[in-house]
């Protein structure tokens, strides 16, 4: 077996998802995942700390797809413009050929408490990174928190619809959900105007 | 000795918080918590499944403080009116005499990954319960998700400010943050109007 395996992490990710679906998360070991991918357990542990991490492989690229578009914006862009650019950038990563994997993955993550917790951790970290970028652009901390978390809510809601079979692309879903959010929070305005 | 004796669960919650702060979460056992509260380990396990649950005691009352105000609203109340009522209701639970405990608790939860994950689980569950109430009132599922999660974002952001020493009450902070959210999402309107 080759010492360096191109695509080893990606293969183990696919194998882990299949095993989690077939046998359940608890009944699957790191050794099972490595074997199903034609790799050794040692190779598994060169890539991942434990089996929970396998479905979170690629998180640097995931985060970069949200953060890179921010850097392309002018320094005085409004906070929500920054958030829309980040969220639409992140959504753009999820091309049609990724939907089958994403749908299976979402099903097993939603049904498995340790994976669900890890997924929330991933999204909380994303919100925090976006908020930090906003703060770095001079947005007050509270606005940065509200704007970043609103963007992550739009993303996760759009993503859930996409894996549930909505025909729109993730970007189109996010654009529509930002419109929905603006309409909903517009209901706050009558209150706001009397303050 | 005081005439009024707080209940066993509440005593163990206070003891757990003290021990987590003094010794750290990992070094504290269920038996330690029970002993510090003057109770047996058996009593501990009558109240909690494990030490992680101790700081989440009272979650039924916590959830009810958000959900009960919803039931008092007319059936045609707009989604965000429902969410504001829920969040201001929940915030009202946190009276000034609770701030010291809440501040210590937030510090240990933020610094302890298993507690932080459990706290996110608690807030995700709250958002889901509020969304379900909205759906039960005829709000479309996507609007219900966006509105409920926006409300939870306002609550958690307000709560973080309160435990950080903001002089405003949690209710006043939530009211101000809903105004901030309306202002921020108003930045989306120029985009919305051209769609």
Coordinates of C-alpha atoms in Angstrom, one line a residue:
Chain A
X1 CA 0.0 0.0 0.0
X2 CA 1.3 3.4 -0.9
X3 CA 2.7 5.5 2.0
X4 CA 1.0 8.6 0.7
X5 CA -2.5 8.2 -0.5
X6 CA -4.0 10.9 -2.6
X7 CA -7.6 11.6 -1.6
X8 CA -7.3 9.4 1.5
X9 CA -9.3 11.8 3.7
X10 CA -12.0 12.1 1.1
X11 CA -12.3 8.4 0.6
X12 CA -12.5 7.8 4.4
X13 CA -15.3 10.5 4.5
X14 CA -17.3 8.6 1.9
X15 CA -16.7 5.3 3.7
X16 CA -17.6 6.7 7.1
X17 CA -20.9 8.1 5.8
X18 CA -21.8 4.7 4.2
X19 CA -21.0 2.9 7.4
X20 CA -22.8 5.4 9.7
X21 CA -25.9 4.9 7.5
X22 CA -25.7 1.1 7.3
X23 CA -24.5 0.2 10.8
X24 CA -25.1 3.3 12.8
X25 CA -22.6 5.7 14.2
X26 CA -22.0 3.9 17.5
X27 CA -21.3 0.6 15.9
X28 CA -18.7 2.0 13.5
X29 CA -15.0 2.2 14.5
X30 CA -12.1 4.1 13.0
X31 CA -10.7 0.8 11.9
X32 CA -13.9 0.0 10.1
X33 CA -13.8 3.3 8.3
X34 CA -10.1 2.9 7.3
X35 CA -10.7 -0.7 6.1
X36 CA -13.8 0.3 4.0
X37 CA -11.6 2.9 2.3
X38 CA -8.8 0.4 1.7
X39 CA -6.5 2.1 4.2
X40 CA -5.0 1.3 7.5
X41 CA -6.1 2.6 10.9
X42 CA -2.8 4.4 11.2
X43 CA -3.7 6.4 8.1
X44 CA -7.0 7.2 9.7
X45 CA -5.4 8.7 12.7
X46 CA -2.9 10.7 10.5
X47 CA -6.0 12.5 9.2
X48 CA -8.5 12.6 12.0
X49 CA -8.5 12.7 15.8
X50 CA -11.6 10.4 16.0
X51 CA -14.5 9.1 14.0
X52 CA -16.6 12.2 14.8
X53 CA -14.2 14.4 12.9
X54 CA -14.5 12.4 9.6
X55 CA -17.7 14.1 8.4
X56 CA -16.1 17.5 9.3
X57 CA -13.2 17.1 7.0
X58 CA -12.6 20.1 4.8
X59 CA -13.7 22.7 7.3
X60 CA -10.9 25.1 6.3
X61 CA -12.2 25.3 2.8
X62 CA -15.7 25.5 4.0
X63 CA -14.8 28.5 6.2
X64 CA -12.7 30.1 3.4
X65 CA -15.7 30.0 1.0
X66 CA -17.5 32.3 3.4
X67 CA -14.6 34.5 4.5
X68 CA -12.8 35.1 1.1
X69 CA -15.7 37.0 -0.5
X70 CA -15.6 39.4 2.5
X71 CA -12.0 40.5 1.7
X72 CA -13.1 41.5 -1.8
X73 CA -15.6 44.1 -0.5
X74 CA -14.9 47.8 0.0
X75 CA -14.0 48.7 3.6
X76 CA -17.2 50.8 4.0
X77 CA -19.6 48.0 2.9
X78 CA -22.6 47.8 5.3
X79 CA -22.6 45.0 7.7
X80 CA -25.4 43.1 6.1
X81 CA -23.8 43.5 2.6
X82 CA -20.8 41.8 4.0
X83 CA -22.9 39.0 5.5
X84 CA -24.8 38.4 2.3
X85 CA -21.6 38.2 0.3
X86 CA -20.2 35.7 2.8
X87 CA -23.3 33.5 2.9
X88 CA -23.8 33.5 -0.9
X89 CA -20.1 32.7 -1.2
X90 CA -20.4 29.8 1.2
X91 CA -23.6 28.6 -0.5
X92 CA -21.9 28.6 -3.9
X93 CA -19.7 25.8 -2.7
X94 CA -22.7 23.4 -2.8
X95 CA -23.0 22.6 -6.5
X96 CA -25.6 20.1 -7.7
X97 CA -23.3 17.1 -7.8
X98 CA -22.8 17.6 -4.0
X99 CA -26.4 17.2 -3.2
X100 CA -26.6 13.4 -2.8
X101 CA -23.6 13.4 -0.4
X102 CA -24.9 16.4 1.5
X103 CA -28.4 14.9 1.9
X104 CA -27.1 11.6 3.3
X105 CA -24.7 13.5 5.5
X106 CA -27.4 15.8 6.8
X107 CA -29.6 12.8 7.6
X108 CA -27.0 11.0 9.7
X109 CA -25.8 14.2 11.4
X110 CA -29.4 15.2 12.4
X111 CA -30.0 11.7 13.8
X112 CA -26.8 11.4 15.8
X113 CA -26.4 13.6 18.8
X114 CA -22.6 13.8 18.9
X115 CA -22.5 14.7 15.2
X116 CA -25.4 17.2 15.6
X117 CA -23.4 18.9 18.4
X118 CA -20.3 19.0 16.3
X119 CA -22.3 20.5 13.4
X120 CA -23.6 23.2 15.7
X121 CA -20.0 23.8 16.9
X122 CA -19.0 24.2 13.3
X123 CA -21.7 26.8 12.6
X124 CA -21.1 28.7 15.8
X125 CA -17.4 28.9 14.9
X126 CA -18.4 30.2 11.4
X127 CA -20.6 32.9 12.9
X128 CA -17.8 33.9 15.2
X129 CA -15.3 34.1 12.3
X130 CA -17.7 36.3 10.3
X131 CA -18.4 38.5 13.3
X132 CA -14.6 38.9 13.8
X133 CA -14.2 40.0 10.2
X134 CA -17.0 42.6 10.7
X135 CA -15.4 43.9 13.9
X136 CA -12.1 44.1 12.0
X137 CA -14.0 46.4 9.6
X138 CA -15.2 48.7 12.4
X139 CA -18.7 47.2 12.9
X140 CA -19.6 47.5 16.6
X141 CA -19.4 44.1 18.4
X142 CA -23.2 43.7 19.0
X143 CA -24.1 44.5 15.4
X144 CA -21.4 42.1 14.3
X145 CA -22.9 39.3 16.4
X146 CA -26.4 39.9 15.3
X147 CA -25.5 40.3 11.6
X148 CA -23.2 37.2 11.6
X149 CA -25.7 35.0 13.4
X150 CA -28.5 36.1 11.1
X151 CA -26.4 35.2 8.1
X152 CA -25.7 31.7 9.6
X153 CA -29.4 31.2 10.3
X154 CA -30.1 32.0 6.6
X155 CA -27.4 29.6 5.5
X156 CA -28.5 26.7 7.7
X157 CA -32.2 27.2 6.8
X158 CA -31.4 27.4 3.1
X159 CA -29.1 24.3 3.4
X160 CA -31.9 22.3 5.2
X161 CA -34.3 23.2 2.4
X162 CA -31.7 22.2 -0.3
X163 CA -31.0 18.8 1.2
X164 CA -34.8 18.3 1.6
X165 CA -35.1 18.6 -2.2
X166 CA -35.9 22.2 -2.8
X167 CA -35.2 22.8 -6.6
X168 CA -33.5 26.2 -6.0
X169 CA -29.7 26.4 -5.8
X170 CA -28.3 27.1 -2.3
X171 CA -27.3 30.6 -3.5
X172 CA -30.9 31.3 -4.8
X173 CA -32.3 29.9 -1.6
X174 CA -30.1 32.1 0.5
X175 CA -31.1 35.2 -1.6
X176 CA -34.8 34.4 -1.1
X177 CA -34.3 33.8 2.6
X178 CA -32.5 37.1 3.1
X179 CA -35.6 38.7 1.5
X180 CA -37.8 36.7 3.9
X181 CA -35.7 37.8 6.8
X182 CA -36.0 41.5 5.7
X183 CA -39.8 41.1 5.4
X184 CA -40.1 39.4 8.8
X185 CA -37.9 41.9 10.6
X186 CA -39.8 44.7 8.9
X187 CA -42.6 43.6 11.2
X188 CA -40.4 45.1 14.0
X189 CA -40.4 48.5 12.4
X190 CA -43.8 49.8 13.8
X191 CA -42.4 49.0 17.2
X192 CA -39.0 50.6 16.4
X193 CA -40.6 53.8 15.1
X194 CA -42.5 54.5 18.3
X195 CA -39.3 54.1 20.5
Chain B
X1 CA -29.7 27.6 59.8
X2 CA -32.1 29.4 57.6
X3 CA -35.8 28.5 58.0
X4 CA -36.2 28.1 54.3
X5 CA -34.3 25.3 52.7
X6 CA -33.8 25.4 49.0
X7 CA -34.6 22.1 47.2
X8 CA -32.0 19.4 46.6
X9 CA -31.6 20.1 42.9
X10 CA -31.0 23.8 43.4
X11 CA -28.5 23.1 46.2
X12 CA -26.6 20.7 43.9
X13 CA -26.6 23.2 41.1
X14 CA -25.0 25.8 43.3
X15 CA -22.5 23.3 44.7
X16 CA -21.6 22.1 41.1
X17 CA -21.0 25.6 39.9
X18 CA -18.7 26.3 42.9
X19 CA -16.8 23.1 42.3
X20 CA -16.5 23.6 38.5
X21 CA -15.0 27.1 39.2
X22 CA -12.7 25.9 41.9
X23 CA -11.5 22.6 40.6
X24 CA -12.5 22.5 37.0
X25 CA -15.3 20.5 35.4
X26 CA -13.2 17.4 34.6
X27 CA -11.9 17.1 38.2
X28 CA -15.4 17.3 39.7
X29 CA -17.5 14.1 40.2
X30 CA -21.2 13.6 40.9
X31 CA -20.2 12.4 44.4
X32 CA -18.2 15.6 45.0
X33 CA -21.3 17.7 44.0
X34 CA -23.6 15.7 46.2
X35 CA -21.2 15.9 49.2
X36 CA -20.7 19.6 48.8
X37 CA -24.5 20.0 48.9
X38 CA -24.8 17.8 52.0
X39 CA -26.5 15.0 50.0
X40 CA -25.8 11.5 48.9
X41 CA -24.6 10.4 45.4
X42 CA -27.9 8.4 45.2
X43 CA -29.8 11.7 45.6
X44 CA -27.7 13.2 42.8
X45 CA -28.7 10.5 40.4
X46 CA -32.3 10.8 41.4
X47 CA -32.2 14.3 39.9
X48 CA -29.6 14.2 37.1
X49 CA -28.3 11.7 34.6
X50 CA -24.7 13.1 34.9
X51 CA -22.7 16.1 36.1
X52 CA -23.2 17.9 32.8
X53 CA -26.9 18.1 33.4
X54 CA -26.6 19.9 36.8
X55 CA -26.2 23.4 35.3
X56 CA -29.2 22.8 33.0
X57 CA -31.6 22.1 35.9
X58 CA -34.9 24.1 35.5
X59 CA -35.0 24.0 31.7
X60 CA -38.8 23.3 31.7
X61 CA -39.4 26.6 33.5
X62 CA -36.8 28.3 31.3
X63 CA -38.7 27.2 28.2
X64 CA -42.1 28.0 29.7
X65 CA -41.0 31.6 30.3
X66 CA -40.6 31.9 26.5
X67 CA -43.6 29.8 25.4
X68 CA -46.3 30.9 27.9
X69 CA -46.4 34.6 26.6
X70 CA -47.1 33.2 23.1
X71 CA -50.3 31.7 24.2
X72 CA -51.6 35.0 25.4
X73 CA -51.3 36.6 21.9
X74 CA -54.2 36.9 19.4
X75 CA -54.0 34.1 16.7
X76 CA -53.3 36.6 13.9
X77 CA -50.3 38.3 15.7
X78 CA -47.4 38.7 13.2
X79 CA -44.6 36.2 13.5
X80 CA -42.0 38.7 14.8
X81 CA -44.6 40.0 17.4
X82 CA -44.8 36.5 18.7
X83 CA -41.0 36.1 18.8
X84 CA -40.6 39.5 20.6
X85 CA -43.2 38.4 23.2
X86 CA -41.4 35.1 23.7
X87 CA -37.9 36.6 24.0
X88 CA -38.9 39.4 26.3
X89 CA -40.8 36.9 28.4
X90 CA -37.8 34.7 28.7
X91 CA -35.5 37.6 29.4
X92 CA -37.9 38.7 32.2
X93 CA -36.9 35.6 34.1
X94 CA -33.4 37.0 34.7
X95 CA -34.0 39.4 37.6
X96 CA -31.1 41.4 39.1
X97 CA -30.5 38.9 42.0
X98 CA -29.8 36.2 39.4
X99 CA -27.0 38.0 37.7
X100 CA -24.1 36.8 40.0
X101 CA -25.1 33.2 39.5
X102 CA -25.7 33.7 35.8
X103 CA -22.3 35.4 35.3
X104 CA -20.4 32.6 37.1
X105 CA -22.4 30.0 35.2
X106 CA -21.7 31.7 31.8
X107 CA -18.0 31.8 32.5
X108 CA -17.7 28.1 33.3
X109 CA -20.1 27.1 30.4
X110 CA -18.1 29.2 27.9
X111 CA -14.8 27.7 29.1
X112 CA -15.9 24.0 29.1
X113 CA -16.6 22.4 25.7
X114 CA -19.1 19.8 26.9
X115 CA -21.1 22.5 28.7
X116 CA -20.9 24.8 25.8
X117 CA -22.3 22.1 23.5
X118 CA -25.1 21.4 25.9
X119 CA -25.9 25.1 26.1
X120 CA -26.1 25.3 22.3
X121 CA -28.4 22.2 22.4
X122 CA -30.6 24.0 24.9
X123 CA -30.9 27.1 22.7
X124 CA -31.4 25.1 19.5
X125 CA -34.2 23.3 21.3
X126 CA -35.7 26.6 22.4
X127 CA -35.6 27.9 18.8
X128 CA -37.3 24.7 17.6
X129 CA -40.0 25.0 20.2
X130 CA -40.7 28.6 19.3
X131 CA -40.7 27.7 15.6
X132 CA -43.2 24.9 16.3
X133 CA -45.6 27.4 18.1
X134 CA -45.3 29.7 15.1
X135 CA -46.1 26.8 12.7
X136 CA -49.1 25.9 14.9
X137 CA -50.3 29.5 14.4
X138 CA -50.1 29.1 10.6
X139 CA -46.8 30.7 10.0
X140 CA -45.0 29.0 7.0
X141 CA -42.1 26.7 8.2
X142 CA -39.3 28.7 6.7
X143 CA -40.6 32.0 8.2
X144 CA -41.0 30.2 11.5
X145 CA -37.4 29.0 11.5
X146 CA -36.0 32.4 10.5
X147 CA -38.1 34.3 13.1
X148 CA -37.5 31.8 15.9
X149 CA -33.7 31.7 15.3
X150 CA -33.5 35.5 15.0
X151 CA -35.2 35.7 18.4
X152 CA -32.8 33.3 20.0
X153 CA -29.9 35.2 18.5
X154 CA -31.3 38.4 20.1
X155 CA -31.7 36.6 23.4
X156 CA -28.2 35.0 23.5
X157 CA -26.6 38.3 22.5
X158 CA -28.5 40.2 25.1
X159 CA -27.8 37.6 27.8
X160 CA -24.0 37.7 26.9
X161 CA -24.1 41.5 27.4
X162 CA -26.0 41.2 30.7
X163 CA -23.5 38.8 32.2
X164 CA -20.7 40.9 30.9
X165 CA -22.0 43.8 33.1
X166 CA -24.3 45.8 30.8
X167 CA -26.4 48.0 33.1
X168 CA -29.6 47.4 31.2
X169 CA -32.0 44.7 32.2
X170 CA -32.2 41.6 30.0
X171 CA -35.7 42.8 28.7
X172 CA -34.4 46.2 27.9
X173 CA -31.3 44.7 26.2
X174 CA -33.6 42.4 24.1
X175 CA -35.8 45.4 23.1
X176 CA -32.7 47.4 22.0
X177 CA -31.2 44.4 20.1
X178 CA -34.5 43.8 18.2
X179 CA -34.2 47.5 17.2
X180 CA -30.6 46.9 16.1
X181 CA -31.7 43.8 14.2
X182 CA -34.4 45.8 12.4
X183 CA -31.9 48.5 11.5
X184 CA -29.3 45.9 10.2
X185 CA -31.7 43.9 8.2
X186 CA -33.0 47.2 6.8
X187 CA -29.7 47.3 5.0
X188 CA -31.1 44.4 2.9
X189 CA -34.1 46.4 1.7
X190 CA -32.4 48.2 -1.2
X191 CA -31.5 44.7 -2.5
X192 CA -35.0 43.4 -1.8
X193 CA -36.6 46.3 -3.7
X194 CA -34.7 45.6 -6.9
X195 CA -35.7 41.9 -7.0

